Amino acid sequence: MDLLIPDKVHDESRQGEALLLEPVVGKNNGRKLYIESYGCAMNFSDSEIVASILADSGFETTSDFNNADVVFINTCSIRENAEVRVRNRLKEFAGAKSKNPGMVVGVLGCMAERLKAKFLEEEKLVDVVVGPDAYRDLPNLIEQVDGGQRAVNVLLSREETYADISPVRLNSNGINAFVSIMRGCDNMCSFCVVPFTRGRERSRDAVSIVKECTDLFNQGYREVTLLGQNVDSYKWKKPHPASPQPSPKERELETSSEVLSSGEDLGEAPKTVNFANLLEMVALVNPELRVRFSTSHPKDITDEVLYTIAKYDNICNYIHLPVQSGNSRILELMNRTYDRDWYINRIDAIRRIIPECAISTDMITGFCTETDEEHNDSVSMMDYVKYDFAYMFKYSERPGTLAAKRYADDIPEVVKQARLAEIVAKQQQYSFYRMQARLGRVEKVLIEGFSKKSNNDYCGRSDQNAMVIFPVTEGYKPGQYANVLVERTTSATLIGKIVE
Ligand code: SAM
Ligand code: SF4
């Protein structure tokens, strides 16, 4: 079992959620799409892109797969149990398909990319298999299936960022939105399947990102989370109108020659926008728009990014900085490209430059050859940082990864589990400690809606990303900011009341 303390980027309660859209007037083709998503926020954001592409071809959405003409499942491959969950779900679709043989069943996302055409052999009811870079091809692929064929497109791209597609935002509270700023990953951490399933890293056009955030603000949204596997390596070079596009080889050789200094106008000259610049550009959309981002890789979290966060009140004081292990030998085997000292140096820089910053992490227990002493280094890292939240996992060997090829998965399941239980218990203590530190303080909370338990209470997030619950108060509604005095806490929630 993976144990995690939820936040919005990998929200366990959203796994398997179906997407529902307003019908597009005048475009109805009479067919209904059902799409559900698993895994990280990138996948949920991709499903909005898929829905947008198919809405444009006249599809309406339904939240009941029994009524659907096309059933899509957007999948995750990160750990074995994520794939098991998808296979079980496909079995449930089989019943609906037997009653409606014309139903098209498709597998999208990371599992589609990992298994490719093999999926069609393994899962007889699947008609279409589509990787994360091929969603524009979906209308054609559905047509192929309508013509009696089964269809596969798992081509990965070096360019596709879907920059021009405005995702339809569904199941949304109209207040928080995810904005994808890059795709893929070049890091090749040895345990991780993402570089194989989502392809090479590429950054999305900064102008289109700022435009999307501006449109969201104008529609009433008050918080954007900039998404990518490694957002702090974001780098986008504005093409000069007169200059030819570089070849892929040239692009690969390109170095960050000219970095746009913060706040500078993009103008006409070719300039490179790095993550600090992008954060600033989005922060400047409006001071009332909160900006969050995920995930940051420790190797790329520069002081420039930290100073930019410190400079703008609306860039939230919260950084998700996955450590994976606190031991330098294990980090090297994981190919994380930093060691324990580097990570501690980055934590110290965060504490120095943004003293109020909340920090969360990802940690893996029982990676290949990890000894008890090396596991203790992970525990002592938790003691050092006192993380606000953590996602904690047992190592799950993924076929095709560097670790699967090079190292034996030699830590017994019971040991992995015991180490996981130890860090989960430790994290509970530190989450509670961090929450308790907020007692008596006034938090600026963006009201998101009623709390899950009662319509007499509102819920929202503090700047540091803590969930805050407080009584509904006259004059305040979702989408507004409120100052909440913290009176009580659990290890995951702050509880209080609005003060002026
Ligand atoms: N790109 C992000 C990063 O580097 O932190 C996160 C990528 S991944 C979607 C989310 C987390 O899943 C990782 O940080 C890691 O802790 C965990 N993970 C990835 N592969 C895993 C594996 N094979 N076994 C267990 N956990 C894994
Ligand atoms: Fe996977 Fe590492 Fe890339 Fe994160 S940075 S997606 S863990 S390869």
Short mmCIF file of N, CA and C in Angstrom, two decimals, residues 236-395:
data_model
loop_
_atom_site.label_atom_id
_atom_site.label_comp_id
_atom_site.label_asym_id
_atom_site.label_seq_id
_atom_site.Cartn_x
_atom_site.Cartn_y
_atom_site.Cartn_z
N TRP A 236 12.21 28.15 -22.21
CA TRP A 236 11.55 28.34 -23.51
C TRP A 236 12.19 29.51 -24.23
N LYS A 237 12.54 29.25 -25.47
CA LYS A 237 13.16 30.31 -26.25
C LYS A 237 12.16 30.83 -27.26
N LYS A 238 11.90 32.13 -27.17
CA LYS A 238 10.93 32.71 -28.10
C LYS A 238 11.53 32.69 -29.51
N PRO A 239 10.84 32.05 -30.47
CA PRO A 239 11.42 32.03 -31.82
C PRO A 239 11.38 33.42 -32.44
N HIS A 240 12.46 33.81 -33.10
CA HIS A 240 12.46 35.09 -33.81
C HIS A 240 11.64 34.90 -35.06
N PRO A 241 10.71 35.87 -35.35
CA PRO A 241 9.82 35.66 -36.50
C PRO A 241 10.58 35.38 -37.80
N ALA A 242 11.77 36.00 -37.97
CA ALA A 242 12.47 35.86 -39.24
C ALA A 242 13.34 34.61 -39.28
N SER A 243 13.65 34.05 -38.12
CA SER A 243 14.64 32.96 -38.13
C SER A 243 13.95 31.61 -38.33
N PRO A 244 14.63 30.70 -39.12
CA PRO A 244 14.04 29.38 -39.33
C PRO A 244 14.03 28.59 -38.02
N GLN A 245 13.09 27.63 -37.90
CA GLN A 245 13.04 26.78 -36.72
C GLN A 245 14.31 25.93 -36.64
N PRO A 246 14.94 25.79 -35.47
CA PRO A 246 16.12 24.93 -35.39
C PRO A 246 15.73 23.47 -35.59
N SER A 247 16.70 22.69 -36.12
CA SER A 247 16.45 21.25 -36.26
C SER A 247 16.46 20.65 -34.87
N PRO A 248 15.90 19.43 -34.72
CA PRO A 248 15.93 18.80 -33.39
C PRO A 248 17.35 18.70 -32.84
N LYS A 249 18.33 18.43 -33.74
CA LYS A 249 19.72 18.30 -33.27
C LYS A 249 20.22 19.64 -32.73
N GLU A 250 19.91 20.71 -33.51
CA GLU A 250 20.33 22.05 -33.06
C GLU A 250 19.70 22.38 -31.72
N ARG A 251 18.42 21.98 -31.59
CA ARG A 251 17.71 22.29 -30.36
C ARG A 251 18.36 21.59 -29.17
N GLU A 252 18.81 20.37 -29.43
CA GLU A 252 19.45 19.59 -28.38
C GLU A 252 20.74 20.27 -27.92
N LEU A 253 21.46 20.86 -28.92
CA LEU A 253 22.76 21.44 -28.59
C LEU A 253 22.64 22.83 -27.98
N GLU A 254 21.43 23.39 -28.11
CA GLU A 254 21.23 24.75 -27.61
C GLU A 254 21.56 24.86 -26.12
N THR A 255 22.22 25.94 -25.75
CA THR A 255 22.42 26.15 -24.32
C THR A 255 21.70 27.42 -23.94
N SER A 256 21.52 27.63 -22.66
CA SER A 256 20.82 28.83 -22.22
C SER A 256 21.76 30.01 -22.36
N SER A 257 21.86 30.58 -23.58
CA SER A 257 22.81 31.66 -23.79
C SER A 257 22.32 32.96 -23.18
N GLU A 258 21.07 33.28 -23.46
CA GLU A 258 20.59 34.61 -23.11
C GLU A 258 19.35 34.45 -22.24
N VAL A 259 19.49 34.65 -20.99
CA VAL A 259 18.33 34.44 -20.11
C VAL A 259 17.66 35.77 -19.82
N LEU A 260 16.37 35.76 -20.01
CA LEU A 260 15.59 36.98 -19.80
C LEU A 260 15.69 37.40 -18.35
N SER A 261 16.07 38.65 -18.12
CA SER A 261 16.12 39.06 -16.72
C SER A 261 14.71 39.37 -16.25
N SER A 262 14.48 39.15 -14.96
CA SER A 262 13.12 39.20 -14.41
C SER A 262 12.38 40.47 -14.80
N GLY A 263 11.13 40.29 -15.24
CA GLY A 263 10.28 41.45 -15.51
C GLY A 263 10.47 42.05 -16.89
N GLU A 264 11.51 41.62 -17.62
CA GLU A 264 11.77 42.22 -18.92
C GLU A 264 10.69 41.85 -19.92
N ASP A 265 10.36 42.79 -20.80
CA ASP A 265 9.37 42.52 -21.83
C ASP A 265 9.95 41.50 -22.81
N LEU A 266 9.07 40.59 -23.31
CA LEU A 266 9.57 39.61 -24.27
C LEU A 266 10.03 40.26 -25.57
N GLY A 267 9.34 41.35 -25.96
CA GLY A 267 9.72 42.10 -27.16
C GLY A 267 9.82 41.21 -28.38
N GLU A 268 10.61 41.61 -29.36
CA GLU A 268 10.72 40.87 -30.60
C GLU A 268 11.95 39.97 -30.63
N ALA A 269 12.98 40.30 -29.81
CA ALA A 269 14.23 39.56 -29.90
C ALA A 269 14.08 38.16 -29.32
N PRO A 270 14.83 37.18 -29.87
CA PRO A 270 14.77 35.86 -29.27
C PRO A 270 15.36 35.88 -27.87
N LYS A 271 14.61 35.48 -26.90
CA LYS A 271 15.08 35.48 -25.51
C LYS A 271 14.71 34.14 -24.90
N THR A 272 15.44 33.75 -23.91
CA THR A 272 15.09 32.52 -23.22
C THR A 272 14.37 32.85 -21.92
N VAL A 273 13.25 32.19 -21.71
CA VAL A 273 12.49 32.37 -20.47
C VAL A 273 12.78 31.17 -19.58
N ASN A 274 13.34 31.41 -18.41
CA ASN A 274 13.57 30.29 -17.49
C ASN A 274 12.42 30.23 -16.47
N PHE A 275 12.51 29.30 -15.52
CA PHE A 275 11.36 29.12 -14.63
C PHE A 275 11.13 30.34 -13.75
N ALA A 276 12.20 30.96 -13.27
CA ALA A 276 12.04 32.15 -12.43
C ALA A 276 11.32 33.24 -13.23
N ASN A 277 11.72 33.41 -14.50
CA ASN A 277 11.07 34.43 -15.35
C ASN A 277 9.59 34.11 -15.54
N LEU A 278 9.31 32.82 -15.79
CA LEU A 278 7.91 32.43 -16.03
C LEU A 278 7.06 32.67 -14.79
N LEU A 279 7.61 32.29 -13.63
CA LEU A 279 6.87 32.52 -12.37
C LEU A 279 6.52 33.99 -12.25
N GLU A 280 7.50 34.84 -12.54
CA GLU A 280 7.27 36.28 -12.42
C GLU A 280 6.21 36.75 -13.41
N MET A 281 6.28 36.24 -14.64
CA MET A 281 5.31 36.65 -15.66
C MET A 281 3.89 36.26 -15.22
N VAL A 282 3.76 35.07 -14.65
CA VAL A 282 2.42 34.62 -14.22
C VAL A 282 1.98 35.41 -12.99
N ALA A 283 2.92 35.68 -12.08
CA ALA A 283 2.56 36.45 -10.87
C ALA A 283 2.05 37.84 -11.25
N LEU A 284 2.60 38.37 -12.34
CA LEU A 284 2.21 39.72 -12.75
C LEU A 284 0.86 39.77 -13.46
N VAL A 285 0.27 38.61 -13.75
CA VAL A 285 -1.07 38.60 -14.38
C VAL A 285 -2.03 39.40 -13.52
N ASN A 286 -2.00 39.13 -12.21
CA ASN A 286 -2.82 39.92 -11.27
C ASN A 286 -2.41 39.55 -9.85
N PRO A 287 -2.25 40.52 -8.97
CA PRO A 287 -1.84 40.18 -7.59
C PRO A 287 -2.87 39.32 -6.87
N GLU A 288 -4.12 39.28 -7.38
CA GLU A 288 -5.17 38.46 -6.75
C GLU A 288 -5.14 37.02 -7.25
N LEU A 289 -4.25 36.71 -8.20
CA LEU A 289 -4.15 35.33 -8.70
C LEU A 289 -3.01 34.64 -7.98
N ARG A 290 -3.35 33.60 -7.22
CA ARG A 290 -2.31 32.84 -6.54
C ARG A 290 -1.60 31.93 -7.52
N VAL A 291 -0.29 31.80 -7.34
CA VAL A 291 0.49 30.94 -8.23
C VAL A 291 1.15 29.84 -7.42
N ARG A 292 0.90 28.60 -7.81
CA ARG A 292 1.60 27.45 -7.23
C ARG A 292 2.29 26.70 -8.35
N PHE A 293 3.14 25.74 -8.01
CA PHE A 293 3.83 24.97 -9.05
C PHE A 293 4.24 23.62 -8.48
N SER A 294 4.35 22.64 -9.38
CA SER A 294 4.76 21.31 -8.97
C SER A 294 5.13 20.50 -10.22
N THR A 295 6.18 19.73 -10.18
CA THR A 295 7.09 19.39 -9.11
C THR A 295 8.46 20.01 -9.37
N SER A 296 9.17 20.35 -8.31
CA SER A 296 10.52 20.90 -8.47
C SER A 296 11.54 19.80 -8.24
N HIS A 297 12.56 19.77 -9.07
CA HIS A 297 13.66 18.82 -8.86
C HIS A 297 14.76 19.54 -8.08
N PRO A 298 15.29 18.90 -7.04
CA PRO A 298 16.30 19.59 -6.21
C PRO A 298 17.49 20.12 -7.00
N LYS A 299 17.85 19.45 -8.11
CA LYS A 299 19.04 19.91 -8.84
C LYS A 299 18.80 21.27 -9.49
N ASP A 300 17.55 21.64 -9.74
CA ASP A 300 17.26 22.86 -10.51
C ASP A 300 16.66 23.99 -9.69
N ILE A 301 16.49 23.80 -8.39
CA ILE A 301 15.81 24.85 -7.62
C ILE A 301 16.86 25.92 -7.25
N THR A 302 16.95 26.91 -8.10
CA THR A 302 18.01 27.92 -7.97
C THR A 302 17.61 29.01 -6.98
N ASP A 303 18.61 29.75 -6.51
CA ASP A 303 18.30 30.90 -5.65
C ASP A 303 17.44 31.91 -6.41
N GLU A 304 17.64 32.01 -7.73
CA GLU A 304 16.84 32.96 -8.52
C GLU A 304 15.34 32.62 -8.39
N VAL A 305 15.01 31.32 -8.45
CA VAL A 305 13.61 30.91 -8.29
C VAL A 305 13.14 31.30 -6.87
N LEU A 306 13.98 31.03 -5.88
CA LEU A 306 13.58 31.31 -4.49
C LEU A 306 13.38 32.81 -4.27
N TYR A 307 14.27 33.63 -4.82
CA TYR A 307 14.10 35.09 -4.66
C TYR A 307 12.84 35.57 -5.37
N THR A 308 12.49 34.94 -6.49
CA THR A 308 11.26 35.34 -7.20
C THR A 308 10.04 35.00 -6.34
N ILE A 309 10.07 33.82 -5.71
CA ILE A 309 8.95 33.45 -4.83
C ILE A 309 8.85 34.47 -3.69
N ALA A 310 10.00 34.82 -3.12
CA ALA A 310 10.01 35.75 -1.99
C ALA A 310 9.50 37.14 -2.40
N LYS A 311 9.75 37.51 -3.68
CA LYS A 311 9.44 38.86 -4.12
C LYS A 311 7.94 39.11 -4.30
N TYR A 312 7.20 38.06 -4.66
CA TYR A 312 5.76 38.25 -4.99
C TYR A 312 4.88 37.59 -3.94
N ASP A 313 4.00 38.37 -3.34
CA ASP A 313 3.08 37.84 -2.33
C ASP A 313 2.17 36.76 -2.88
N ASN A 314 1.85 36.89 -4.19
CA ASN A 314 0.89 35.92 -4.74
C ASN A 314 1.55 34.62 -5.24
N ILE A 315 2.88 34.50 -5.16
CA ILE A 315 3.50 33.18 -5.41
C ILE A 315 3.56 32.49 -4.06
N CYS A 316 2.86 31.36 -3.97
CA CYS A 316 2.67 30.75 -2.65
C CYS A 316 3.97 30.23 -2.06
N ASN A 317 4.04 30.34 -0.74
CA ASN A 317 5.23 29.89 -0.01
C ASN A 317 5.11 28.39 0.26
N TYR A 318 5.26 27.64 -0.78
CA TYR A 318 5.14 26.19 -0.66
C TYR A 318 5.94 25.53 -1.79
N ILE A 319 6.86 24.65 -1.43
CA ILE A 319 7.67 23.97 -2.45
C ILE A 319 7.62 22.47 -2.21
N HIS A 320 7.26 21.74 -3.27
CA HIS A 320 7.32 20.28 -3.20
C HIS A 320 8.67 19.87 -3.77
N LEU A 321 9.53 19.35 -2.92
CA LEU A 321 10.92 19.09 -3.32
C LEU A 321 11.27 17.62 -3.00
N PRO A 322 10.95 16.71 -3.93
CA PRO A 322 11.11 15.29 -3.63
C PRO A 322 12.57 14.91 -3.38
N VAL A 323 12.81 14.28 -2.23
CA VAL A 323 14.18 13.87 -1.89
C VAL A 323 14.42 12.43 -2.32
N GLN A 324 13.43 11.59 -2.23
CA GLN A 324 13.47 10.14 -2.56
C GLN A 324 14.25 9.32 -1.54
N SER A 325 15.48 9.78 -1.20
CA SER A 325 16.25 9.09 -0.16
C SER A 325 17.15 10.12 0.50
N GLY A 326 17.51 9.86 1.77
CA GLY A 326 18.42 10.78 2.45
C GLY A 326 19.86 10.29 2.41
N ASN A 327 20.11 9.23 1.65
CA ASN A 327 21.45 8.64 1.64
C ASN A 327 22.12 8.86 0.27
N SER A 328 23.36 9.34 0.30
CA SER A 328 24.02 9.71 -0.96
C SER A 328 24.29 8.50 -1.87
N ARG A 329 24.61 7.35 -1.30
CA ARG A 329 24.87 6.19 -2.17
C ARG A 329 23.57 5.78 -2.89
N ILE A 330 22.47 5.76 -2.15
CA ILE A 330 21.19 5.40 -2.77
C ILE A 330 20.79 6.44 -3.81
N LEU A 331 21.02 7.72 -3.49
CA LEU A 331 20.68 8.77 -4.46
C LEU A 331 21.46 8.59 -5.75
N GLU A 332 22.71 8.12 -5.62
CA GLU A 332 23.51 7.90 -6.82
C GLU A 332 22.94 6.72 -7.61
N LEU A 333 22.59 5.64 -6.91
CA LEU A 333 21.98 4.49 -7.60
C LEU A 333 20.67 4.89 -8.26
N MET A 334 19.97 5.82 -7.63
CA MET A 334 18.70 6.30 -8.19
C MET A 334 18.94 7.26 -9.36
N ASN A 335 20.20 7.67 -9.55
CA ASN A 335 20.55 8.62 -10.61
C ASN A 335 19.83 9.96 -10.43
N ARG A 336 19.75 10.40 -9.17
CA ARG A 336 19.05 11.67 -8.91
C ARG A 336 19.93 12.89 -9.19
N THR A 337 21.23 12.69 -9.37
CA THR A 337 22.19 13.75 -9.73
C THR A 337 22.45 14.79 -8.62
N TYR A 338 21.98 14.52 -7.40
CA TYR A 338 22.40 15.34 -6.26
C TYR A 338 22.69 14.38 -5.13
N ASP A 339 23.38 14.88 -4.11
CA ASP A 339 23.62 14.03 -2.94
C ASP A 339 22.97 14.67 -1.71
N ARG A 340 23.16 14.02 -0.57
CA ARG A 340 22.52 14.50 0.66
C ARG A 340 22.90 15.95 0.96
N ASP A 341 24.21 16.26 0.80
CA ASP A 341 24.67 17.61 1.14
C ASP A 341 24.02 18.66 0.23
N TRP A 342 23.91 18.32 -1.06
CA TRP A 342 23.29 19.27 -2.01
C TRP A 342 21.85 19.54 -1.60
N TYR A 343 21.13 18.48 -1.26
CA TYR A 343 19.71 18.64 -0.90
C TYR A 343 19.59 19.51 0.35
N ILE A 344 20.48 19.24 1.35
CA ILE A 344 20.43 20.04 2.59
C ILE A 344 20.76 21.50 2.28
N ASN A 345 21.70 21.70 1.37
CA ASN A 345 22.04 23.06 0.99
C ASN A 345 20.83 23.79 0.39
N ARG A 346 20.03 23.08 -0.42
CA ARG A 346 18.84 23.71 -1.03
C ARG A 346 17.76 23.98 0.04
N ILE A 347 17.63 23.06 1.00
CA ILE A 347 16.67 23.29 2.09
C ILE A 347 17.10 24.53 2.88
N ASP A 348 18.40 24.61 3.17
CA ASP A 348 18.90 25.77 3.92
C ASP A 348 18.63 27.07 3.14
N ALA A 349 18.81 27.00 1.81
CA ALA A 349 18.57 28.21 0.99
C ALA A 349 17.10 28.60 1.07
N ILE A 350 16.21 27.61 1.02
CA ILE A 350 14.77 27.92 1.12
C ILE A 350 14.49 28.59 2.47
N ARG A 351 15.02 28.00 3.53
CA ARG A 351 14.75 28.55 4.87
C ARG A 351 15.32 29.98 5.01
N ARG A 352 16.46 30.22 4.33
CA ARG A 352 17.10 31.55 4.43
C ARG A 352 16.31 32.59 3.62
N ILE A 353 15.92 32.20 2.38
CA ILE A 353 15.34 33.19 1.46
C ILE A 353 13.83 33.34 1.66
N ILE A 354 13.16 32.22 2.02
CA ILE A 354 11.69 32.28 2.23
C ILE A 354 11.42 31.62 3.59
N PRO A 355 11.67 32.34 4.69
CA PRO A 355 11.60 31.68 6.00
C PRO A 355 10.25 31.01 6.30
N GLU A 356 9.16 31.52 5.70
CA GLU A 356 7.83 30.96 6.00
C GLU A 356 7.44 29.80 5.09
N CYS A 357 8.39 29.34 4.26
CA CYS A 357 8.00 28.39 3.21
C CYS A 357 7.70 26.99 3.76
N ALA A 358 6.57 26.43 3.35
CA ALA A 358 6.28 25.02 3.65
C ALA A 358 7.00 24.16 2.62
N ILE A 359 7.46 23.00 3.08
CA ILE A 359 8.19 22.10 2.17
C ILE A 359 7.58 20.70 2.29
N SER A 360 7.31 20.09 1.14
CA SER A 360 6.86 18.70 1.15
C SER A 360 7.80 17.88 0.29
N THR A 361 7.63 16.55 0.34
CA THR A 361 8.59 15.70 -0.36
C THR A 361 7.96 14.40 -0.84
N ASP A 362 8.71 13.65 -1.65
CA ASP A 362 8.40 12.26 -1.98
C ASP A 362 9.55 11.42 -1.45
N MET A 363 9.24 10.25 -0.91
CA MET A 363 10.29 9.38 -0.40
C MET A 363 9.99 7.93 -0.76
N ILE A 364 11.01 7.20 -1.13
CA ILE A 364 10.84 5.80 -1.49
C ILE A 364 11.60 4.94 -0.48
N THR A 365 10.93 3.90 0.05
CA THR A 365 11.65 2.98 0.96
C THR A 365 11.95 1.68 0.23
N GLY A 366 13.08 1.07 0.63
CA GLY A 366 13.41 -0.27 0.13
C GLY A 366 13.88 -0.28 -1.31
N PHE A 367 14.55 0.83 -1.73
CA PHE A 367 15.16 0.79 -3.06
C PHE A 367 16.28 -0.25 -3.04
N CYS A 368 16.62 -0.77 -4.22
CA CYS A 368 17.60 -1.85 -4.37
C CYS A 368 18.83 -1.63 -3.48
N THR A 369 19.18 -2.62 -2.72
CA THR A 369 20.37 -2.71 -1.84
C THR A 369 20.34 -1.76 -0.63
N GLU A 370 19.26 -1.07 -0.39
CA GLU A 370 19.22 -0.11 0.73
C GLU A 370 19.39 -0.84 2.07
N THR A 371 20.39 -0.44 2.84
CA THR A 371 20.62 -1.06 4.15
C THR A 371 19.81 -0.33 5.23
N ASP A 372 19.78 -0.91 6.43
CA ASP A 372 19.08 -0.25 7.54
C ASP A 372 19.70 1.12 7.83
N GLU A 373 21.04 1.19 7.78
CA GLU A 373 21.72 2.47 8.07
C GLU A 373 21.33 3.51 7.01
N GLU A 374 21.26 3.06 5.75
CA GLU A 374 20.92 4.00 4.67
C GLU A 374 19.46 4.47 4.81
N HIS A 375 18.61 3.56 5.21
CA HIS A 375 17.22 3.96 5.49
C HIS A 375 17.20 4.99 6.62
N ASN A 376 18.05 4.78 7.63
CA ASN A 376 18.10 5.74 8.75
C ASN A 376 18.49 7.14 8.27
N ASP A 377 19.26 7.21 7.18
CA ASP A 377 19.60 8.54 6.63
C ASP A 377 18.34 9.24 6.09
N SER A 378 17.41 8.44 5.55
CA SER A 378 16.14 9.05 5.10
C SER A 378 15.37 9.57 6.32
N VAL A 379 15.38 8.76 7.38
CA VAL A 379 14.67 9.17 8.61
C VAL A 379 15.32 10.44 9.16
N SER A 380 16.64 10.48 9.15
CA SER A 380 17.30 11.67 9.72
C SER A 380 17.08 12.90 8.82
N MET A 381 16.89 12.67 7.52
CA MET A 381 16.55 13.80 6.64
C MET A 381 15.19 14.38 7.05
N MET A 382 14.27 13.48 7.39
CA MET A 382 12.96 13.96 7.85
C MET A 382 13.13 14.77 9.14
N ASP A 383 14.02 14.32 10.02
CA ASP A 383 14.25 15.05 11.27
C ASP A 383 14.86 16.43 10.97
N TYR A 384 15.70 16.48 9.94
CA TYR A 384 16.34 17.74 9.60
C TYR A 384 15.33 18.74 9.02
N VAL A 385 14.55 18.27 8.03
CA VAL A 385 13.67 19.20 7.31
C VAL A 385 12.35 19.43 8.05
N LYS A 386 11.86 18.40 8.74
CA LYS A 386 10.53 18.46 9.36
C LYS A 386 9.49 18.87 8.31
N TYR A 387 9.34 18.00 7.32
CA TYR A 387 8.45 18.31 6.19
C TYR A 387 7.03 18.59 6.65
N ASP A 388 6.36 19.46 5.89
CA ASP A 388 4.95 19.74 6.16
C ASP A 388 4.06 18.59 5.69
N PHE A 389 4.39 18.03 4.52
CA PHE A 389 3.65 16.87 3.98
C PHE A 389 4.67 15.95 3.33
N ALA A 390 4.25 14.69 3.12
CA ALA A 390 5.10 13.79 2.33
C ALA A 390 4.25 12.74 1.64
N TYR A 391 4.67 12.41 0.41
CA TYR A 391 4.15 11.23 -0.27
C TYR A 391 5.19 10.15 -0.07
N MET A 392 4.78 9.02 0.45
CA MET A 392 5.76 7.98 0.77
C MET A 392 5.38 6.68 0.08
N PHE A 393 6.36 6.03 -0.51
CA PHE A 393 6.08 4.83 -1.31
C PHE A 393 7.09 3.73 -1.01
N LYS A 394 6.65 2.50 -1.20
CA LYS A 394 7.59 1.38 -1.24
C LYS A 394 8.12 1.32 -2.66
N TYR A 395 9.37 0.94 -2.81
CA TYR A 395 9.91 0.81 -4.17
C TYR A 395 9.14 -0.27 -4.93
#
